Coordinates of C-alpha atoms in Angstrom, one line a residue:
Chain X
M1 CA -19.9 -13.0 -23.5
V2 CA -18.0 -10.2 -21.7
S3 CA -20.1 -7.5 -20.1
L4 CA -19.6 -3.8 -19.4
K5 CA -19.5 -2.6 -15.8
K6 CA -23.1 -1.7 -15.0
N7 CA -22.4 1.8 -13.7
I8 CA -20.6 3.0 -16.7
A9 CA -22.2 6.2 -18.1
I10 CA -22.3 6.5 -21.9
S11 CA -23.6 9.7 -23.6
D12 CA -25.0 10.1 -27.1
S13 CA -21.9 12.1 -28.0
G14 CA -19.6 9.2 -27.3
F15 CA -18.4 10.4 -23.9
V16 CA -17.9 7.6 -21.4
F17 CA -17.5 8.0 -17.7
N18 CA -16.5 5.4 -15.2
P19 CA -17.8 6.5 -11.8
S20 CA -15.8 3.9 -10.0
N21 CA -12.5 5.6 -10.7
G22 CA -13.3 8.9 -12.4
D23 CA -11.8 8.0 -15.8
S24 CA -13.5 9.4 -18.9
F25 CA -13.0 8.6 -22.6
S26 CA -14.2 9.9 -25.9
L27 CA -15.3 7.4 -28.5
N28 CA -15.8 7.9 -32.3
Q29 CA -19.1 6.8 -33.8
I30 CA -18.0 3.2 -34.5
G31 CA -16.6 2.9 -30.9
L32 CA -19.8 4.2 -29.5
D33 CA -21.9 1.8 -31.6
M34 CA -19.7 -1.1 -30.5
L35 CA -20.0 -0.1 -26.8
L36 CA -23.8 0.3 -27.0
Q37 CA -24.1 -3.1 -28.7
L38 CA -21.9 -4.6 -25.9
K39 CA -24.3 -3.1 -23.4
E40 CA -27.5 -4.2 -25.1
A41 CA -26.7 -7.3 -27.1
Q42 CA -27.2 -10.9 -25.8
S43 CA -24.3 -12.5 -27.6
E44 CA -21.0 -11.7 -29.4
E45 CA -22.7 -12.7 -32.7
Q46 CA -25.4 -10.1 -32.2
V47 CA -22.8 -7.4 -31.6
K48 CA -20.9 -8.3 -34.7
A49 CA -24.1 -8.7 -36.8
A50 CA -25.2 -5.2 -35.8
I51 CA -21.8 -3.7 -36.7
M52 CA -21.7 -5.5 -40.1
A53 CA -25.2 -4.3 -40.9
K54 CA -24.2 -0.7 -40.3
Y55 CA -20.6 -0.6 -41.6
D56 CA -18.9 -1.9 -44.7
I57 CA -16.4 -4.3 -43.1
D58 CA -15.4 -7.9 -43.8
R59 CA -15.7 -10.5 -41.0
D60 CA -12.0 -11.1 -40.4
S61 CA -11.3 -7.4 -39.9
L62 CA -14.2 -7.1 -37.6
D63 CA -13.1 -10.0 -35.5
N64 CA -9.6 -8.4 -35.2
D65 CA -11.0 -5.0 -34.3
Y66 CA -13.6 -6.5 -31.9
Y67 CA -11.0 -8.4 -29.8
D68 CA -8.6 -5.4 -29.9
F69 CA -11.5 -3.2 -28.6
L70 CA -12.4 -5.7 -25.8
K71 CA -8.7 -5.8 -24.8
M72 CA -8.7 -2.0 -24.5
L73 CA -11.9 -2.0 -22.5
G74 CA -10.3 -4.5 -20.1
Q75 CA -7.2 -2.4 -19.7
F76 CA -9.3 0.6 -18.9
K77 CA -11.2 -1.4 -16.3
L78 CA -14.5 -0.9 -18.1
L79 CA -15.4 -4.6 -18.1
E80 CA -16.9 -6.7 -15.3
L81 CA -14.5 -9.3 -14.0
S82 CA -15.7 -12.8 -14.8
Chain V
M1 CA -37.0 31.4 9.7
K2 CA -33.2 31.0 9.8
R3 CA -31.3 31.1 13.1
T4 CA -28.6 33.7 13.2
I5 CA -25.2 32.6 14.5
T6 CA -21.7 34.0 14.6
I7 CA -19.0 31.6 13.6
A8 CA -15.2 32.2 13.8
V9 CA -13.4 30.3 11.0
T10 CA -9.7 29.7 10.4
G11 CA -7.9 28.6 7.2
L12 CA -8.4 31.7 5.1
N13 CA -5.3 31.0 3.0
A14 CA -7.0 30.3 -0.3
I15 CA -3.6 30.0 -2.0
D16 CA -2.0 27.3 -4.3
S17 CA -1.9 25.0 -1.3
P18 CA -5.2 26.1 0.1
G19 CA -6.7 26.0 3.6
P20 CA -10.3 24.8 3.9
G21 CA -11.6 28.1 5.5
V22 CA -12.9 29.8 2.4
P23 CA -14.9 26.8 1.0
V24 CA -16.2 26.1 4.5
I25 CA -17.5 29.7 4.7
R26 CA -19.0 29.4 1.3
A27 CA -20.8 26.2 2.4
L28 CA -22.0 28.0 5.6
R29 CA -23.3 31.0 3.6
E30 CA -25.4 28.6 1.6
S31 CA -27.0 27.0 4.7
K32 CA -30.8 26.7 4.6
E33 CA -31.0 26.7 8.4
F34 CA -28.5 29.3 9.6
D35 CA -27.9 33.0 8.8
V36 CA -24.2 33.2 9.5
H37 CA -22.1 36.1 10.6
I38 CA -18.5 35.1 9.8
I39 CA -15.5 36.1 11.8
G40 CA -12.3 35.2 10.0
L41 CA -9.3 34.2 12.1
S42 CA -6.0 34.6 10.3
Y43 CA -2.3 34.0 10.9
E44 CA -0.8 35.9 8.0
T45 CA -1.7 39.3 6.6
L46 CA -1.9 38.0 3.0
E47 CA -4.4 35.3 3.5
P48 CA -6.9 36.0 0.7
G49 CA -10.0 35.3 2.8
I50 CA -9.2 38.4 4.9
Y51 CA -10.1 40.5 1.9
M52 CA -13.1 38.6 0.7
H53 CA -15.7 40.8 2.3
D54 CA -18.6 39.1 0.6
L55 CA -17.7 35.9 2.5
V56 CA -16.0 37.2 5.7
D57 CA -17.6 39.9 7.7
K58 CA -14.6 40.7 9.9
T59 CA -11.1 39.2 10.4
Y60 CA -8.9 39.1 13.4
Q61 CA -5.3 37.9 13.5
I62 CA -4.6 35.1 16.0
P63 CA -1.3 34.0 17.4
F64 CA 0.6 31.1 15.7
P65 CA 0.1 27.7 17.4
K66 CA 3.6 27.7 18.9
S67 CA 2.6 30.7 21.0
G68 CA 0.6 28.3 23.2
Q69 CA -2.9 27.8 24.4
E70 CA -3.1 30.6 27.0
V71 CA -2.2 33.3 24.4
L72 CA -4.7 31.8 22.0
F73 CA -7.4 31.7 24.7
Q74 CA -6.8 35.4 25.6
R75 CA -7.0 36.4 22.0
L76 CA -10.2 34.5 21.4
A77 CA -11.7 35.9 24.7
H78 CA -11.0 39.4 23.4
I79 CA -12.6 38.6 20.0
H80 CA -15.6 37.0 21.7
A81 CA -16.0 40.1 23.9
V82 CA -16.4 42.2 20.7
E83 CA -18.1 39.8 18.4
K84 CA -20.1 37.4 20.6
I85 CA -19.0 34.3 18.9
D86 CA -21.2 31.2 19.1
L87 CA -18.9 28.7 17.4
V88 CA -15.3 28.4 16.4
F89 CA -14.5 26.3 13.3
P90 CA -10.7 25.5 13.1
N91 CA -9.4 24.1 9.8
F92 CA -5.6 23.6 10.2
D93 CA -3.9 20.4 11.4
A94 CA -1.2 22.4 13.2
E95 CA -3.7 24.5 15.2
L96 CA -6.1 21.7 16.1
F97 CA -4.3 20.4 19.2
N98 CA -4.6 23.8 20.9
F99 CA -8.2 24.2 19.9
I100 CA -9.0 20.6 21.1
K101 CA -7.4 21.3 24.4
L102 CA -9.1 24.7 24.8
A103 CA -12.6 23.4 23.7
P104 CA -13.9 22.7 27.2
R105 CA -12.7 26.0 28.5
L106 CA -14.0 28.0 25.5
E107 CA -17.5 26.5 26.2
K108 CA -17.4 26.8 29.9
E109 CA -15.9 30.3 30.3
L110 CA -17.1 32.0 27.0
G111 CA -20.0 29.8 25.8
V112 CA -18.2 29.3 22.5
K113 CA -18.8 25.8 21.1
T114 CA -17.0 23.6 18.6
F115 CA -17.0 20.0 17.4
L116 CA -13.6 18.5 17.2
P117 CA -12.0 15.1 17.6
T118 CA -10.8 14.0 21.0
V119 CA -7.1 14.3 21.9
E120 CA -6.9 10.5 21.7
Q121 CA -8.5 10.4 18.3
F122 CA -6.3 13.3 17.1
E123 CA -3.0 11.7 18.4
A124 CA -3.8 8.1 17.4
R125 CA -4.4 9.0 13.7
H126 CA -1.1 11.0 13.5
K127 CA 1.1 10.0 10.6
V128 CA 3.8 8.8 13.0
N129 CA 1.2 6.5 14.6
L130 CA -0.5 5.3 11.5
N131 CA 1.1 1.8 11.5
E132 CA -0.3 1.1 15.0
Y133 CA -3.6 2.6 14.0
G134 CA -3.9 0.3 11.1
K135 CA -3.1 -2.7 13.2
K136 CA -5.6 -1.7 15.9
H137 CA -8.5 -1.1 13.5
G138 CA -7.7 -3.8 10.9
I139 CA -6.9 -1.3 8.2
D140 CA -4.3 -1.8 5.5
V141 CA -1.7 0.9 5.7
P142 CA 1.6 1.0 3.8
H143 CA 4.5 0.0 6.0
S144 CA 6.1 3.0 7.6
K145 CA 8.9 3.9 10.0
M146 CA 10.0 7.1 11.8
I147 CA 13.6 8.1 11.4
F148 CA 15.4 10.7 13.5
S149 CA 18.8 10.9 11.7
T150 CA 20.5 10.2 8.4
A151 CA 22.4 7.4 10.1
E152 CA 19.2 5.3 9.9
I153 CA 18.9 5.6 6.1
P154 CA 21.3 2.8 5.0
S155 CA 19.3 0.2 7.0
L156 CA 16.0 1.2 5.3
A157 CA 16.9 -1.1 2.3
S158 CA 16.4 -4.2 4.5
E159 CA 12.9 -3.0 5.5
F160 CA 11.6 -1.2 2.4
T161 CA 11.7 -1.6 -1.4
Y162 CA 12.5 1.5 -3.3
P163 CA 10.8 3.9 -4.1
V164 CA 9.7 5.1 -0.7
V165 CA 7.8 8.2 0.3
V166 CA 9.6 10.6 2.7
K167 CA 7.1 12.6 4.7
G168 CA 7.1 15.5 7.2
Q169 CA 5.2 14.9 10.4
F170 CA 2.7 17.6 9.5
Y171 CA 3.1 18.2 5.8
D172 CA 5.2 17.6 2.7
A173 CA 6.0 14.3 1.0
S174 CA 8.5 13.4 -1.7
I175 CA 9.2 10.1 -3.5
A176 CA 12.7 8.8 -3.1
Y177 CA 14.2 6.2 -5.4
N178 CA 17.4 5.6 -3.5
A179 CA 19.1 6.3 -0.2
E180 CA 20.8 9.5 -1.5
Q181 CA 17.4 10.9 -2.4
V182 CA 16.1 9.9 1.0
A183 CA 18.9 11.9 2.6
T184 CA 18.2 14.9 0.5
Y185 CA 14.5 14.9 1.4
F186 CA 15.3 14.1 5.0
H187 CA 17.3 17.4 5.4
K188 CA 14.8 19.4 3.4
I189 CA 11.7 18.2 5.3
S190 CA 13.2 18.0 8.8
A191 CA 14.5 21.6 8.4
K192 CA 10.9 22.7 7.8
W193 CA 8.7 20.4 9.9
G194 CA 11.1 19.0 12.5
L195 CA 11.7 15.4 13.5
P196 CA 10.8 12.6 13.1
V197 CA 10.7 12.2 9.4
I198 CA 8.4 9.4 8.2
I199 CA 9.5 6.8 5.6
Q200 CA 6.6 5.0 4.0
Q201 CA 6.5 2.2 1.4
F202 CA 5.4 3.6 -1.9
I203 CA 2.3 1.8 -3.3
Y204 CA 1.6 2.0 -7.0
G205 CA -2.0 2.8 -7.7
T206 CA -4.6 5.5 -7.9
E207 CA -5.0 8.0 -5.1
V208 CA -8.6 8.4 -3.9
N209 CA -9.8 10.6 -1.1
L210 CA -12.9 10.6 1.1
I211 CA -14.4 13.5 2.9
A212 CA -16.6 12.7 5.8
L213 CA -18.2 13.9 9.0
G214 CA -18.5 11.7 12.1
D215 CA -21.1 12.3 14.8
G216 CA -18.8 11.1 17.6
K217 CA -21.0 8.1 18.4
G218 CA -19.8 5.9 15.5
G219 CA -22.2 7.3 12.9
T220 CA -21.3 8.8 9.6
V221 CA -23.3 12.0 8.9
G222 CA -22.1 12.2 5.3
M223 CA -19.4 11.0 3.0
V224 CA -18.2 11.7 -0.6
P225 CA -15.3 10.0 -2.4
M226 CA -13.2 11.9 -4.9
R227 CA -10.4 11.3 -7.3
K228 CA -8.1 14.2 -8.1
T229 CA -8.1 14.7 -11.9
Y230 CA -5.6 17.6 -12.0
I231 CA -2.8 17.9 -9.4
T232 CA -0.5 20.8 -8.7
D233 CA 3.2 20.4 -8.3
K234 CA 2.5 20.5 -4.6
G235 CA 0.3 17.4 -5.0
K236 CA -2.9 19.4 -4.3
A237 CA -6.1 18.8 -6.2
W238 CA -6.8 21.5 -8.7
A239 CA -9.7 19.5 -10.1
G240 CA -11.5 16.4 -9.0
V241 CA -14.6 14.2 -9.6
A242 CA -17.0 12.5 -7.2
L243 CA -16.8 8.8 -7.5
D244 CA -19.2 5.9 -7.0
D245 CA -17.2 3.4 -5.0
D246 CA -19.1 1.3 -2.4
D247 CA -15.9 -0.4 -1.2
L248 CA -14.3 2.9 -0.4
L249 CA -17.5 4.2 1.3
N250 CA -17.7 1.0 3.4
A251 CA -14.1 1.4 4.4
G252 CA -14.7 4.9 5.5
R253 CA -17.9 4.0 7.4
E254 CA -16.1 1.2 9.2
L255 CA -13.2 3.5 10.2
I256 CA -15.6 6.1 11.6
A257 CA -17.6 3.4 13.4
A258 CA -14.5 1.8 14.9
T259 CA -13.0 5.1 16.1
K260 CA -16.2 7.0 16.9
W261 CA -14.7 9.8 15.0
R262 CA -15.9 13.3 16.1
G263 CA -15.9 16.0 13.5
G264 CA -14.8 16.5 9.9
L265 CA -12.1 14.4 8.3
E266 CA -10.4 13.5 5.1
L267 CA -9.2 9.9 4.4
E268 CA -6.5 9.5 1.8
Y269 CA -6.2 6.1 0.2
I270 CA -4.2 4.4 -2.6
K271 CA -6.2 1.9 -4.6
S272 CA -3.6 -0.6 -5.8
S273 CA -3.7 -2.3 -9.2
D274 CA -5.3 -5.3 -7.5
D275 CA -8.1 -3.1 -6.2
K276 CA -6.9 -3.1 -2.6
Y277 CA -7.2 0.0 -0.5
Y278 CA -4.3 1.3 1.6
L279 CA -4.9 4.1 4.0
L280 CA -2.2 6.8 3.6
E281 CA -3.4 9.5 5.9
I282 CA -6.2 10.7 8.1
N283 CA -6.5 14.4 8.1
P284 CA -8.5 15.4 11.2
R285 CA -10.5 18.2 9.5
F286 CA -12.4 18.9 6.3
P287 CA -10.1 19.2 3.2
A288 CA -9.9 22.3 1.0
W289 CA -12.1 20.5 -1.6
V290 CA -15.0 20.4 1.0
Y291 CA -17.2 22.4 -1.4
L292 CA -17.4 19.5 -3.8
A293 CA -19.4 17.7 -1.1
V294 CA -21.8 20.6 -1.0
G295 CA -22.0 20.5 -4.8
C296 CA -22.9 16.8 -4.6
G297 CA -25.8 17.6 -2.2
Q298 CA -24.1 17.1 1.2
N299 CA -23.5 20.4 3.0
L300 CA -21.2 18.9 5.6
P301 CA -20.0 22.2 7.2
E302 CA -23.7 23.0 7.9
Q303 CA -24.2 19.6 9.6
W304 CA -20.9 20.2 11.6
V305 CA -22.5 23.4 12.9
K306 CA -25.6 21.5 14.0
L307 CA -23.5 19.0 15.8
A308 CA -21.5 21.7 17.5
M309 CA -24.8 23.4 18.6
G310 CA -26.0 20.1 20.0
D311 CA -28.7 19.7 17.3
E312 CA -29.5 16.5 15.5
P313 CA -27.7 16.6 12.1
T314 CA -29.2 15.4 8.8
Y315 CA -27.7 12.1 7.9
F316 CA -27.0 11.8 4.1
D317 CA -27.1 8.5 2.3
T318 CA -26.9 9.8 -1.3
Y319 CA -24.8 12.3 -3.3
S320 CA -24.4 13.2 -7.0
V321 CA -21.8 10.9 -8.6
G322 CA -19.7 12.5 -11.4
K323 CA -19.9 16.1 -10.1
M324 CA -16.6 17.8 -10.6
F325 CA -14.8 20.7 -9.1
I326 CA -12.3 22.9 -10.9
R327 CA -10.4 25.4 -8.9
Y328 CA -9.3 28.7 -10.4
S329 CA -7.2 31.7 -9.4
W330 CA -8.5 35.2 -9.3
D331 CA -6.6 38.4 -8.7
M332 CA -8.3 40.6 -6.1
I333 CA -7.5 44.3 -6.1
V334 CA -7.0 45.4 -2.5
D335 CA -6.5 48.9 -1.2
L336 CA -3.3 49.4 0.6
K337 CA -5.3 50.9 3.5
E338 CA -6.9 47.4 4.1
F339 CA -3.5 45.7 4.2
E340 CA -2.2 48.5 6.5
T341 CA -5.2 48.0 8.9
I342 CA -4.8 44.2 9.2
S343 CA -1.0 44.6 9.5
T344 CA -1.0 47.2 12.2
L345 CA -4.2 46.7 14.2
G346 CA -4.5 42.9 13.7
E347 CA -8.1 43.2 12.5
L348 CA -10.0 44.2 9.4

């Protein structure tokens, strides 16, 4: 499973700060939930299960959104390089 | 109990392209060890620091660097006779050579101390020598070349890939996308800053800067990396944020250790898209954003004073990541009498 960079700061309000390059981002609630799950969960399935438990979303749409979100995190250099 | 010392500081031009003097003074005023009496040294009558009486106790005009070392020494001797200066804290690239050369004489004849790079350190890091400097110390620097005439511009295409950066030897830089633009910037920059003009390969990436203080023995007293988050049309930082970047800190420490850098400095790097650092410039003094380091827990100007006084500095190994600075402008109302006094008597 992909992992977030360890030094990324995430606030309760959805503000994200990358101290390696000074970039900051604002997330909406579902983005924040996804990021927190990515930080805490042990597997991709755990992340998706947590999101499906909280939000009314079908599995196919979640899969699409999940990979889009990861792609975006990668582009913004928020993921550890494997 | 705090020690009282009198420090003469230059760089009072807190303008849109600011000198470091005012933030240096602000840092010194916050010293826990020194009670400072600040003598401002100005070149122009409209340098804002002259009129900031809560920061600067008294200001004297000093001659421009091109007037030479003897004229500067005589002026400093006069100011010292009145003010009994303990230290002089220069902050401009263009004046540093004179102060470095005068430093032994200032200490011997007047007892005025300072803490500056050696002439060799100052010259070796000069923009025109940066290629050699990189090779000598194993540092990646963008390929660069000095040119002295527009006749050399057509042949640049064989050595560089456009765009390139056209730089003045002391200041100014513009990005040129073709030979015609190089010629335009060559004329503009050489008219202002003289020859040579430096052509440097443009590197795509993020600019990150490092402020540091070297103890002259290879040790790093303190160091804070920063990324500009708001840049003026002159390329100056109007806002910035302190970073957590071990690679950058290590690169800075290695450079200071290799050169045994003495005094304040600013290292300007470009971090390329493949996370490689290229050293763009070494500025041989603290930058105008020096107060961010103070805000992050490293009062580097205070440690500079301790080094200049011959005391053991406090070596910092931490700082607050994510602290930001945001510059602002402020209109001071100044009585014409004050402007008249500094203009006619050369002191205020």
